Amino acid sequence: MAILKKWIYGIGLCLLPITYVGLMLSTGEPVDWVVLGLMAIIVLPILVFSSAIKKMEKEFNALSDEEKIKAIAKAAKKIIRRFLG
């Protein structure tokens, strides 16, 4: 089942730029290559690191509710500190 899920996500991610280019061509608008580049920057790491993401997801799901809340709070603090400088 996990392999099927990965294939479905992969197909969906591959169809994203194809759909964008098709939409731009059908409306007569020029294709913005920066948008396609941003799609690649977002999509490629998801595909490359999918096994690591899945492993972290399983570890997180194994935690109790209290541990999950503490982990989320810790991550939120880290993000806010980096954002504020």
PDB file of N, CA, C and O in Angstrom:
ATOM      1  N   MET A   1       0.816  -1.193   0.000  1.00  0.00           N
ATOM      2  CA  MET A   1       0.000   0.000   0.000  1.00  0.00           C
ATOM      3  C   MET A   1       0.862   1.260   0.000  1.00  0.00           C
ATOM      4  O   MET A   1       0.511   2.245  -0.624  1.00  0.00           O
ATOM      5  N   ALA A   2       1.986   1.222   0.709  1.00  0.00           N
ATOM      6  CA  ALA A   2       2.859   2.393   0.770  1.00  0.00           C
ATOM      7  C   ALA A   2       3.458   2.700  -0.594  1.00  0.00           C
ATOM      8  O   ALA A   2       3.653   3.860  -0.950  1.00  0.00           O
ATOM      9  N   ILE A   3       3.758   1.660  -1.371  1.00  0.00           N
ATOM     10  CA  ILE A   3       4.327   1.868  -2.699  1.00  0.00           C
ATOM     11  C   ILE A   3       3.290   2.535  -3.599  1.00  0.00           C
ATOM     12  O   ILE A   3       3.611   3.452  -4.353  1.00  0.00           O
ATOM     13  N   LEU A   4       2.049   2.097  -3.495  1.00  0.00           N
ATOM     14  CA  LEU A   4       0.982   2.696  -4.297  1.00  0.00           C
ATOM     15  C   LEU A   4       0.803   4.161  -3.930  1.00  0.00           C
ATOM     16  O   LEU A   4       0.641   5.009  -4.807  1.00  0.00           O
ATOM     17  N   LYS A   5       0.856   4.468  -2.632  1.00  0.00           N
ATOM     18  CA  LYS A   5       0.712   5.840  -2.175  1.00  0.00           C
ATOM     19  C   LYS A   5       1.832   6.711  -2.747  1.00  0.00           C
ATOM     20  O   LYS A   5       1.597   7.821  -3.191  1.00  0.00           O
ATOM     21  N   LYS A   6       3.061   6.185  -2.752  1.00  0.00           N
ATOM     22  CA  LYS A   6       4.191   6.930  -3.279  1.00  0.00           C
ATOM     23  C   LYS A   6       4.015   7.172  -4.782  1.00  0.00           C
ATOM     24  O   LYS A   6       4.321   8.255  -5.284  1.00  0.00           O
ATOM     25  N   TRP A   7       3.519   6.187  -5.508  1.00  0.00           N
ATOM     26  CA  TRP A   7       3.283   6.348  -6.942  1.00  0.00           C
ATOM     27  C   TRP A   7       2.226   7.410  -7.210  1.00  0.00           C
ATOM     28  O   TRP A   7       2.362   8.221  -8.113  1.00  0.00           O
ATOM     29  N   ILE A   8       1.176   7.404  -6.413  1.00  0.00           N
ATOM     30  CA  ILE A   8       0.108   8.390  -6.603  1.00  0.00           C
ATOM     31  C   ILE A   8       0.639   9.796  -6.349  1.00  0.00           C
ATOM     32  O   ILE A   8       0.373  10.721  -7.122  1.00  0.00           O
ATOM     33  N   TYR A   9       1.408   9.973  -5.262  1.00  0.00           N
ATOM     34  CA  TYR A   9       1.999  11.279  -4.979  1.00  0.00           C
ATOM     35  C   TYR A   9       2.968  11.685  -6.083  1.00  0.00           C
ATOM     36  O   TYR A   9       2.988  12.841  -6.504  1.00  0.00           O
ATOM     37  N   GLY A  10       3.768  10.749  -6.551  1.00  0.00           N
ATOM     38  CA  GLY A  10       4.726  11.043  -7.611  1.00  0.00           C
ATOM     39  C   GLY A  10       4.045  11.486  -8.892  1.00  0.00           C
ATOM     40  O   GLY A  10       4.465  12.453  -9.534  1.00  0.00           O
ATOM     41  N   ILE A  11       2.986  10.796  -9.259  1.00  0.00           N
ATOM     42  CA  ILE A  11       2.240  11.168 -10.465  1.00  0.00           C
ATOM     43  C   ILE A  11       1.616  12.556 -10.299  1.00  0.00           C
ATOM     44  O   ILE A  11       1.670  13.393 -11.199  1.00  0.00           O
ATOM     45  N   GLY A  12       1.057  12.794  -9.119  1.00  0.00           N
ATOM     46  CA  GLY A  12       0.457  14.112  -8.852  1.00  0.00           C
ATOM     47  C   GLY A  12       1.484  15.227  -8.916  1.00  0.00           C
ATOM     48  O   GLY A  12       1.231  16.297  -9.490  1.00  0.00           O
ATOM     49  N   LEU A  13       2.656  14.983  -8.346  1.00  0.00           N
ATOM     50  CA  LEU A  13       3.705  16.000  -8.369  1.00  0.00           C
ATOM     51  C   LEU A  13       4.233  16.232  -9.776  1.00  0.00           C
ATOM     52  O   LEU A  13       4.572  17.355 -10.148  1.00  0.00           O
ATOM     53  N   CYS A  14       4.304  15.189 -10.578  1.00  0.00           N
ATOM     54  CA  CYS A  14       4.762  15.338 -11.967  1.00  0.00           C
ATOM     55  C   CYS A  14       3.715  16.059 -12.818  1.00  0.00           C
ATOM     56  O   CYS A  14       4.065  16.773 -13.762  1.00  0.00           O
ATOM     57  N   LEU A  15       2.449  15.875 -12.506  1.00  0.00           N
ATOM     58  CA  LEU A  15       1.400  16.535 -13.269  1.00  0.00           C
ATOM     59  C   LEU A  15       1.274  18.020 -12.954  1.00  0.00           C
ATOM     60  O   LEU A  15       0.722  18.779 -13.753  1.00  0.00           O
ATOM     61  N   LEU A  16       1.815  18.438 -11.821  1.00  0.00           N
ATOM     62  CA  LEU A  16       1.718  19.848 -11.431  1.00  0.00           C
ATOM     63  C   LEU A  16       2.365  20.774 -12.469  1.00  0.00           C
ATOM     64  O   LEU A  16       1.695  21.682 -12.980  1.00  0.00           O
ATOM     65  N   PRO A  17       3.646  20.597 -12.833  1.00  0.00           N
ATOM     66  CA  PRO A  17       4.214  21.491 -13.850  1.00  0.00           C
ATOM     67  C   PRO A  17       3.595  21.292 -15.234  1.00  0.00           C
ATOM     68  O   PRO A  17       3.454  22.259 -16.003  1.00  0.00           O
ATOM     69  N   ILE A  18       3.200  20.070 -15.554  1.00  0.00           N
ATOM     70  CA  ILE A  18       2.567  19.812 -16.848  1.00  0.00           C
ATOM     71  C   ILE A  18       1.243  20.565 -16.936  1.00  0.00           C
ATOM     72  O   ILE A  18       0.927  21.182 -17.957  1.00  0.00           O
ATOM     73  N   THR A  19       0.482  20.547 -15.862  1.00  0.00           N
ATOM     74  CA  THR A  19      -0.790  21.263 -15.812  1.00  0.00           C
ATOM     75  C   THR A  19      -0.568  22.765 -15.930  1.00  0.00           C
ATOM     76  O   THR A  19      -1.302  23.464 -16.640  1.00  0.00           O
ATOM     77  N   TYR A  20       0.465  23.263 -15.230  1.00  0.00           N
ATOM     78  CA  TYR A  20       0.767  24.694 -15.288  1.00  0.00           C
ATOM     79  C   TYR A  20       1.113  25.122 -16.713  1.00  0.00           C
ATOM     80  O   TYR A  20       0.579  26.119 -17.216  1.00  0.00           O
ATOM     81  N   VAL A  21       2.002  24.394 -17.367  1.00  0.00           N
ATOM     82  CA  VAL A  21       2.399  24.739 -18.735  1.00  0.00           C
ATOM     83  C   VAL A  21       1.192  24.643 -19.664  1.00  0.00           C
ATOM     84  O   VAL A  21       0.973  25.522 -20.509  1.00  0.00           O
ATOM     85  N   GLY A  22       0.380  23.603 -19.515  1.00  0.00           N
ATOM     86  CA  GLY A  22      -0.824  23.469 -20.339  1.00  0.00           C
ATOM     87  C   GLY A  22      -1.791  24.614 -20.134  1.00  0.00           C
ATOM     88  O   GLY A  22      -2.373  25.132 -21.098  1.00  0.00           O
ATOM     89  N   LEU A  23      -1.959  25.039 -18.894  1.00  0.00           N
ATOM     90  CA  LEU A  23      -2.844  26.160 -18.594  1.00  0.00           C
ATOM     91  C   LEU A  23      -2.326  27.452 -19.216  1.00  0.00           C
ATOM     92  O   LEU A  23      -3.092  28.220 -19.811  1.00  0.00           O
ATOM     93  N   MET A  24      -1.027  27.683 -19.116  1.00  0.00           N
ATOM     94  CA  MET A  24      -0.451  28.897 -19.693  1.00  0.00           C
ATOM     95  C   MET A  24      -0.568  28.892 -21.220  1.00  0.00           C
ATOM     96  O   MET A  24      -0.884  29.923 -21.825  1.00  0.00           O
ATOM     97  N   LEU A  25      -0.334  27.742 -21.831  1.00  0.00           N
ATOM     98  CA  LEU A  25      -0.439  27.661 -23.293  1.00  0.00           C
ATOM     99  C   LEU A  25      -1.887  27.811 -23.761  1.00  0.00           C
ATOM    100  O   LEU A  25      -2.156  28.427 -24.789  1.00  0.00           O
ATOM    101  N   SER A  26      -2.822  27.237 -23.008  1.00  0.00           N
ATOM    102  CA  SER A  26      -4.227  27.320 -23.420  1.00  0.00           C
ATOM    103  C   SER A  26      -4.799  28.724 -23.253  1.00  0.00           C
ATOM    104  O   SER A  26      -5.704  29.107 -23.986  1.00  0.00           O
ATOM    105  N   THR A  27      -4.277  29.496 -22.306  1.00  0.00           N
ATOM    106  CA  THR A  27      -4.772  30.858 -22.114  1.00  0.00           C
ATOM    107  C   THR A  27      -3.983  31.880 -22.920  1.00  0.00           C
ATOM    108  O   THR A  27      -4.342  33.058 -22.945  1.00  0.00           O
ATOM    109  N   GLY A  28      -2.903  31.433 -23.558  1.00  0.00           N
ATOM    110  CA  GLY A  28      -2.100  32.350 -24.361  1.00  0.00           C
ATOM    111  C   GLY A  28      -1.108  33.166 -23.556  1.00  0.00           C
ATOM    112  O   GLY A  28      -0.469  34.071 -24.089  1.00  0.00           O
ATOM    113  N   GLU A  29      -0.995  32.888 -22.289  1.00  0.00           N
ATOM    114  CA  GLU A  29      -0.043  33.593 -21.429  1.00  0.00           C
ATOM    115  C   GLU A  29       1.340  32.984 -21.590  1.00  0.00           C
ATOM    116  O   GLU A  29       1.469  31.801 -21.865  1.00  0.00           O
ATOM    117  N   PRO A  30       2.396  33.778 -21.379  1.00  0.00           N
ATOM    118  CA  PRO A  30       3.747  33.203 -21.451  1.00  0.00           C
ATOM    119  C   PRO A  30       4.029  32.336 -20.220  1.00  0.00           C
ATOM    120  O   PRO A  30       3.546  32.614 -19.122  1.00  0.00           O
ATOM    121  N   VAL A  31       4.804  31.282 -20.430  1.00  0.00           N
ATOM    122  CA  VAL A  31       5.172  30.401 -19.322  1.00  0.00           C
ATOM    123  C   VAL A  31       6.222  31.110 -18.485  1.00  0.00           C
ATOM    124  O   VAL A  31       7.246  31.558 -19.002  1.00  0.00           O
ATOM    125  N   ASP A  32       5.964  31.247 -17.202  1.00  0.00           N
ATOM    126  CA  ASP A  32       6.914  31.883 -16.288  1.00  0.00           C
ATOM    127  C   ASP A  32       7.871  30.806 -15.777  1.00  0.00           C
ATOM    128  O   ASP A  32       7.489  29.947 -14.975  1.00  0.00           O
ATOM    129  N   TRP A  33       9.110  30.846 -16.227  1.00  0.00           N
ATOM    130  CA  TRP A  33      10.081  29.811 -15.887  1.00  0.00           C
ATOM    131  C   TRP A  33      10.483  29.880 -14.419  1.00  0.00           C
ATOM    132  O   TRP A  33      10.903  28.887 -13.842  1.00  0.00           O
ATOM    133  N   VAL A  34      10.326  31.042 -13.800  1.00  0.00           N
ATOM    134  CA  VAL A  34      10.627  31.160 -12.373  1.00  0.00           C
ATOM    135  C   VAL A  34       9.650  30.309 -11.569  1.00  0.00           C
ATOM    136  O   VAL A  34      10.033  29.652 -10.591  1.00  0.00           O
ATOM    137  N   VAL A  35       8.396  30.307 -11.981  1.00  0.00           N
ATOM    138  CA  VAL A  35       7.386  29.493 -11.297  1.00  0.00           C
ATOM    139  C   VAL A  35       7.736  28.009 -11.417  1.00  0.00           C
ATOM    140  O   VAL A  35       7.650  27.260 -10.441  1.00  0.00           O
ATOM    141  N   LEU A  36       8.152  27.584 -12.599  1.00  0.00           N
ATOM    142  CA  LEU A  36       8.553  26.185 -12.774  1.00  0.00           C
ATOM    143  C   LEU A  36       9.780  25.861 -11.937  1.00  0.00           C
ATOM    144  O   LEU A  36       9.890  24.771 -11.366  1.00  0.00           O
ATOM    145  N   GLY A  37      10.705  26.802 -11.831  1.00  0.00           N
ATOM    146  CA  GLY A  37      11.876  26.605 -10.986  1.00  0.00           C
ATOM    147  C   GLY A  37      11.508  26.473  -9.515  1.00  0.00           C
ATOM    148  O   GLY A  37      12.042  25.627  -8.804  1.00  0.00           O
ATOM    149  N   LEU A  38      10.568  27.296  -9.069  1.00  0.00           N
ATOM    150  CA  LEU A  38      10.104  27.195  -7.677  1.00  0.00           C
ATOM    151  C   LEU A  38       9.395  25.867  -7.422  1.00  0.00           C
ATOM    152  O   LEU A  38       9.541  25.277  -6.356  1.00  0.00           O
ATOM    153  N   MET A  39       8.638  25.412  -8.405  1.00  0.00           N
ATOM    154  CA  MET A  39       7.996  24.100  -8.272  1.00  0.00           C
ATOM    155  C   MET A  39       9.048  23.013  -8.091  1.00  0.00           C
ATOM    156  O   MET A  39       8.902  22.125  -7.248  1.00  0.00           O
ATOM    157  N   ALA A  40      10.119  23.089  -8.878  1.00  0.00           N
ATOM    158  CA  ALA A  40      11.182  22.090  -8.779  1.00  0.00           C
ATOM    159  C   ALA A  40      11.881  22.171  -7.434  1.00  0.00           C
ATOM    160  O   ALA A  40      12.202  21.141  -6.823  1.00  0.00           O
ATOM    161  N   ILE A  41      12.100  23.386  -6.928  1.00  0.00           N
ATOM    162  CA  ILE A  41      12.763  23.558  -5.632  1.00  0.00           C
ATOM    163  C   ILE A  41      11.912  22.959  -4.516  1.00  0.00           C
ATOM    164  O   ILE A  41      12.431  22.424  -3.545  1.00  0.00           O
ATOM    165  N   ILE A  42      10.604  23.035  -4.641  1.00  0.00           N
ATOM    166  CA  ILE A  42       9.710  22.500  -3.608  1.00  0.00           C
ATOM    167  C   ILE A  42       9.498  20.999  -3.781  1.00  0.00           C
ATOM    168  O   ILE A  42       9.528  20.239  -2.818  1.00  0.00           O
ATOM    169  N   VAL A  43       9.299  20.542  -5.009  1.00  0.00           N
ATOM    170  CA  VAL A  43       8.910  19.156  -5.273  1.00  0.00           C
ATOM    171  C   VAL A  43      10.085  18.181  -5.172  1.00  0.00           C
ATOM    172  O   VAL A  43       9.946  17.098  -4.601  1.00  0.00           O
ATOM    173  N   LEU A  44      11.236  18.544  -5.704  1.00  0.00           N
ATOM    174  CA  LEU A  44      12.366  17.608  -5.724  1.00  0.00           C
ATOM    175  C   LEU A  44      12.808  17.146  -4.339  1.00  0.00           C
ATOM    176  O   LEU A  44      13.012  15.950  -4.136  1.00  0.00           O
ATOM    177  N   PRO A  45      12.944  18.037  -3.350  1.00  0.00           N
ATOM    178  CA  PRO A  45      13.312  17.533  -2.015  1.00  0.00           C
ATOM    179  C   PRO A  45      12.259  16.591  -1.420  1.00  0.00           C
ATOM    180  O   PRO A  45      12.604  15.653  -0.706  1.00  0.00           O
ATOM    181  N   ILE A  46      11.001  16.833  -1.728  1.00  0.00           N
ATOM    182  CA  ILE A  46       9.948  15.946  -1.225  1.00  0.00           C
ATOM    183  C   ILE A  46      10.139  14.552  -1.788  1.00  0.00           C
ATOM    184  O   ILE A  46      10.032  13.551  -1.075  1.00  0.00           O
ATOM    185  N   LEU A  47      10.431  14.461  -3.080  1.00  0.00           N
ATOM    186  CA  LEU A  47      10.653  13.153  -3.693  1.00  0.00           C
ATOM    187  C   LEU A  47      11.937  12.496  -3.187  1.00  0.00           C
ATOM    188  O   LEU A  47      11.963  11.304  -2.913  1.00  0.00           O
ATOM    189  N   VAL A  48      13.001  13.287  -3.063  1.00  0.00           N
ATOM    190  CA  VAL A  48      14.296  12.733  -2.655  1.00  0.00           C
ATOM    191  C   VAL A  48      14.273  12.275  -1.201  1.00  0.00           C
ATOM    192  O   VAL A  48      14.792  11.215  -0.860  1.00  0.00           O
ATOM    193  N   PHE A  49      13.669  13.069  -0.328  1.00  0.00           N
ATOM    194  CA  PHE A  49      13.688  12.766   1.093  1.00  0.00           C
ATOM    195  C   PHE A  49      12.416  12.089   1.584  1.00  0.00           C
ATOM    196  O   PHE A  49      12.127  12.099   2.786  1.00  0.00           O
ATOM    197  N   SER A  50      11.649  11.485   0.696  1.00  0.00           N
ATOM    198  CA  SER A  50      10.374  10.887   1.100  1.00  0.00           C
ATOM    199  C   SER A  50      10.556   9.769   2.116  1.00  0.00           C
ATOM    200  O   SER A  50       9.748   9.629   3.039  1.00  0.00           O
ATOM    201  N   SER A  51      11.609   8.973   1.995  1.00  0.00           N
ATOM    202  CA  SER A  51      11.813   7.890   2.963  1.00  0.00           C
ATOM    203  C   SER A  51      12.162   8.453   4.334  1.00  0.00           C
ATOM    204  O   SER A  51      11.689   7.943   5.360  1.00  0.00           O
ATOM    205  N   ALA A  52      12.968   9.503   4.390  1.00  0.00           N
ATOM    206  CA  ALA A  52      13.300  10.124   5.675  1.00  0.00           C
ATOM    207  C   ALA A  52      12.067  10.782   6.290  1.00  0.00           C
ATOM    208  O   ALA A  52      11.858  10.711   7.507  1.00  0.00           O
ATOM    209  N   ILE A  53      11.247  11.391   5.462  1.00  0.00           N
ATOM    210  CA  ILE A  53      10.011  12.010   5.949  1.00  0.00           C
ATOM    211  C   ILE A  53       9.080  10.947   6.513  1.00  0.00           C
ATOM    212  O   ILE A  53       8.475  11.126   7.577  1.00  0.00           O
ATOM    213  N   LYS A  54       8.978   9.814   5.817  1.00  0.00           N
ATOM    214  CA  LYS A  54       8.118   8.731   6.279  1.00  0.00           C
ATOM    215  C   LYS A  54       8.607   8.173   7.620  1.00  0.00           C
ATOM    216  O   LYS A  54       7.812   7.891   8.512  1.00  0.00           O
ATOM    217  N   LYS A  55       9.928   8.042   7.767  1.00  0.00           N
ATOM    218  CA  LYS A  55      10.504   7.540   9.012  1.00  0.00           C
ATOM    219  C   LYS A  55      10.200   8.487  10.171  1.00  0.00           C
ATOM    220  O   LYS A  55       9.789   8.057  11.252  1.00  0.00           O
ATOM    221  N   MET A  56      10.380   9.790   9.947  1.00  0.00           N
ATOM    222  CA  MET A  56      10.083  10.768  10.985  1.00  0.00           C
ATOM    223  C   MET A  56       8.596  10.778  11.333  1.00  0.00           C
ATOM    224  O   MET A  56       8.224  10.942  12.501  1.00  0.00           O
ATOM    225  N   GLU A  57       7.750  10.593  10.334  1.00  0.00           N
ATOM    226  CA  GLU A  57       6.307  10.559  10.564  1.00  0.00           C
ATOM    227  C   GLU A  57       5.922   9.368  11.450  1.00  0.00           C
ATOM    228  O   GLU A  57       5.120   9.510  12.373  1.00  0.00           O
ATOM    229  N   LYS A  58       6.535   8.203  11.207  1.00  0.00           N
ATOM    230  CA  LYS A  58       6.259   7.025  12.024  1.00  0.00           C
ATOM    231  C   LYS A  58       6.731   7.232  13.456  1.00  0.00           C
ATOM    232  O   LYS A  58       6.039   6.866  14.413  1.00  0.00           O
ATOM    233  N   GLU A  59       7.912   7.847  13.629  1.00  0.00           N
ATOM    234  CA  GLU A  59       8.419   8.130  14.974  1.00  0.00           C
ATOM    235  C   GLU A  59       7.500   9.091  15.709  1.00  0.00           C
ATOM    236  O   GLU A  59       7.221   8.911  16.891  1.00  0.00           O
ATOM    237  N   PHE A  60       7.010  10.107  15.010  1.00  0.00           N
ATOM    238  CA  PHE A  60       6.123  11.076  15.632  1.00  0.00           C
ATOM    239  C   PHE A  60       4.796  10.441  16.018  1.00  0.00           C
ATOM    240  O   PHE A  60       4.260  10.711  17.090  1.00  0.00           O
ATOM    241  N   ASN A  61       4.258   9.594  15.151  1.00  0.00           N
ATOM    242  CA  ASN A  61       2.986   8.942  15.448  1.00  0.00           C
ATOM    243  C   ASN A  61       3.096   7.969  16.620  1.00  0.00           C
ATOM    244  O   ASN A  61       2.097   7.676  17.272  1.00  0.00           O
ATOM    245  N   ALA A  62       4.298   7.470  16.898  1.00  0.00           N
ATOM    246  CA  ALA A  62       4.497   6.547  18.009  1.00  0.00           C
ATOM    247  C   ALA A  62       4.520   7.266  19.354  1.00  0.00           C
ATOM    248  O   ALA A  62       4.389   6.625  20.398  1.00  0.00           O
ATOM    249  N   LEU A  63       4.662   8.586  19.356  1.00  0.00           N
ATOM    250  CA  LEU A  63       4.721   9.345  20.599  1.00  0.00           C
ATOM    251  C   LEU A  63       3.333   9.445  21.236  1.00  0.00           C
ATOM    252  O   LEU A  63       2.314   9.372  20.559  1.00  0.00           O
ATOM    253  N   SER A  64       3.337   9.661  22.555  1.00  0.00           N
ATOM    254  CA  SER A  64       2.068   9.908  23.236  1.00  0.00           C
ATOM    255  C   SER A  64       1.613  11.329  22.925  1.00  0.00           C
ATOM    256  O   SER A  64       2.365  12.137  22.364  1.00  0.00           O
ATOM    257  N   ASP A  65       0.384  11.657  23.303  1.00  0.00           N
ATOM    258  CA  ASP A  65      -0.154  12.990  23.007  1.00  0.00           C
ATOM    259  C   ASP A  65       0.661  14.089  23.689  1.00  0.00           C
ATOM    260  O   ASP A  65       0.908  15.132  23.101  1.00  0.00           O
ATOM    261  N   GLU A  66       1.067  13.851  24.930  1.00  0.00           N
ATOM    262  CA  GLU A  66       1.867  14.849  25.645  1.00  0.00           C
ATOM    263  C   GLU A  66       3.208  15.064  24.961  1.00  0.00           C
ATOM    264  O   GLU A  66       3.673  16.198  24.813  1.00  0.00           O
ATOM    265  N   GLU A  67       3.839  13.983  24.542  1.00  0.00           N
ATOM    266  CA  GLU A  67       5.131  14.090  23.862  1.00  0.00           C
ATOM    267  C   GLU A  67       4.986  14.806  22.525  1.00  0.00           C
ATOM    268  O   GLU A  67       5.872  15.562  22.120  1.00  0.00           O
ATOM    269  N   LYS A  68       3.864  14.567  21.840  1.00  0.00           N
ATOM    270  CA  LYS A  68       3.618  15.256  20.572  1.00  0.00           C
ATOM    271  C   LYS A  68       3.497  16.756  20.783  1.00  0.00           C
ATOM    272  O   LYS A  68       4.068  17.554  20.031  1.00  0.00           O
ATOM    273  N   ILE A  69       2.753  17.157  21.806  1.00  0.00           N
ATOM    274  CA  ILE A  69       2.570  18.579  22.099  1.00  0.00           C
ATOM    275  C   ILE A  69       3.914  19.220  22.435  1.00  0.00           C
ATOM    276  O   ILE A  69       4.227  20.322  21.967  1.00  0.00           O
ATOM    277  N   LYS A  70       4.732  18.533  23.237  1.00  0.00           N
ATOM    278  CA  LYS A  70       6.047  19.066  23.588  1.00  0.00           C
ATOM    279  C   LYS A  70       6.940  19.184  22.351  1.00  0.00           C
ATOM    280  O   LYS A  70       7.657  20.173  22.194  1.00  0.00           O
ATOM    281  N   ALA A  71       6.896  18.203  21.471  1.00  0.00           N
ATOM    282  CA  ALA A  71       7.716  18.243  20.263  1.00  0.00           C
ATOM    283  C   ALA A  71       7.280  19.383  19.344  1.00  0.00           C
ATOM    284  O   ALA A  71       8.122  20.089  18.768  1.00  0.00           O
ATOM    285  N   ILE A  72       5.977  19.582  19.211  1.00  0.00           N
ATOM    286  CA  ILE A  72       5.469  20.673  18.370  1.00  0.00           C
ATOM    287  C   ILE A  72       5.842  22.023  18.971  1.00  0.00           C
ATOM    288  O   ILE A  72       6.256  22.937  18.251  1.00  0.00           O
ATOM    289  N   ALA A  73       5.726  22.153  20.287  1.00  0.00           N
ATOM    290  CA  ALA A  73       6.083  23.413  20.951  1.00  0.00           C
ATOM    291  C   ALA A  73       7.569  23.708  20.775  1.00  0.00           C
ATOM    292  O   ALA A  73       7.956  24.854  20.519  1.00  0.00           O
ATOM    293  N   LYS A  74       8.398  22.686  20.904  1.00  0.00           N
ATOM    294  CA  LYS A  74       9.845  22.865  20.737  1.00  0.00           C
ATOM    295  C   LYS A  74      10.169  23.320  19.314  1.00  0.00           C
ATOM    296  O   LYS A  74      10.974  24.234  19.105  1.00  0.00           O
ATOM    297  N   ALA A  75       9.541  22.697  18.327  1.00  0.00           N
ATOM    298  CA  ALA A  75       9.771  23.079  16.934  1.00  0.00           C
ATOM    299  C   ALA A  75       9.276  24.496  16.665  1.00  0.00           C
ATOM    300  O   ALA A  75       9.929  25.269  15.955  1.00  0.00           O
ATOM    301  N   ALA A  76       8.128  24.847  17.227  1.00  0.00           N
ATOM    302  CA  ALA A  76       7.578  26.191  17.036  1.00  0.00           C
ATOM    303  C   ALA A  76       8.506  27.241  17.644  1.00  0.00           C
ATOM    304  O   ALA A  76       8.748  28.295  17.041  1.00  0.00           O
ATOM    305  N   LYS A  77       9.042  26.962  18.835  1.00  0.00           N
ATOM    306  CA  LYS A  77       9.984  27.895  19.463  1.00  0.00           C
ATOM    307  C   LYS A  77      11.220  28.089  18.588  1.00  0.00           C
ATOM    308  O   LYS A  77      11.702  29.206  18.415  1.00  0.00           O
ATOM    309  N   LYS A  78      11.712  27.000  18.044  1.00  0.00           N
ATOM    310  CA  LYS A  78      12.907  27.063  17.194  1.00  0.00           C
ATOM    311  C   LYS A  78      12.641  27.903  15.949  1.00  0.00           C
ATOM    312  O   LYS A  78      13.462  28.740  15.560  1.00  0.00           O
ATOM    313  N   ILE A  79      11.485  27.698  15.336  1.00  0.00           N
ATOM    314  CA  ILE A  79      11.130  28.450  14.127  1.00  0.00           C
ATOM    315  C   ILE A  79      10.971  29.932  14.442  1.00  0.00           C
ATOM    316  O   ILE A  79      11.456  30.790  13.700  1.00  0.00           O
ATOM    317  N   ILE A  80      10.322  30.244  15.547  1.00  0.00           N
ATOM    318  CA  ILE A  80      10.104  31.648  15.925  1.00  0.00           C
ATOM    319  C   ILE A  80      11.437  32.321  16.229  1.00  0.00           C
ATOM    320  O   ILE A  80      11.661  33.470  15.823  1.00  0.00           O
ATOM    321  N   ARG A  81      12.334  31.617  16.929  1.00  0.00           N
ATOM    322  CA  ARG A  81      13.646  32.206  17.219  1.00  0.00           C
ATOM    323  C   ARG A  81      14.413  32.494  15.942  1.00  0.00           C
ATOM    324  O   ARG A  81      15.050  33.542  15.815  1.00  0.00           O
ATOM    325  N   ARG A  82      14.377  31.581  14.993  1.00  0.00           N
ATOM    326  CA  ARG A  82      15.079  31.819  13.722  1.00  0.00           C
ATOM    327  C   ARG A  82      14.436  32.956  12.939  1.00  0.00           C
ATOM    328  O   ARG A  82      15.130  33.723  12.279  1.00  0.00           O
ATOM    329  N   PHE A  83      13.128  33.041  13.008  1.00  0.00           N
ATOM    330  CA  PHE A  83      12.416  34.093  12.281  1.00  0.00           C
ATOM    331  C   PHE A  83      12.737  35.464  12.860  1.00  0.00           C
ATOM    332  O   PHE A  83      12.927  36.435  12.130  1.00  0.00           O
ATOM    333  N   LEU A  84      12.802  35.539  14.183  1.00  0.00           N
ATOM    334  CA  LEU A  84      13.057  36.819  14.834  1.00  0.00           C
ATOM    335  C   LEU A  84      14.540  37.212  14.808  1.00  0.00           C
ATOM    336  O   LEU A  84      14.878  38.356  15.077  1.00  0.00           O
ATOM    337  N   GLY A  85      15.384  36.265  14.510  1.00  0.00           N
ATOM    338  CA  GLY A  85      16.808  36.587  14.366  1.00  0.00           C
ATOM    339  C   GLY A  85      17.539  36.226  15.588  1.00  0.00           C
ATOM    340  O   GLY A  85      18.594  36.395  15.950  1.00  0.00           O
TER     341      GLY A  85
END
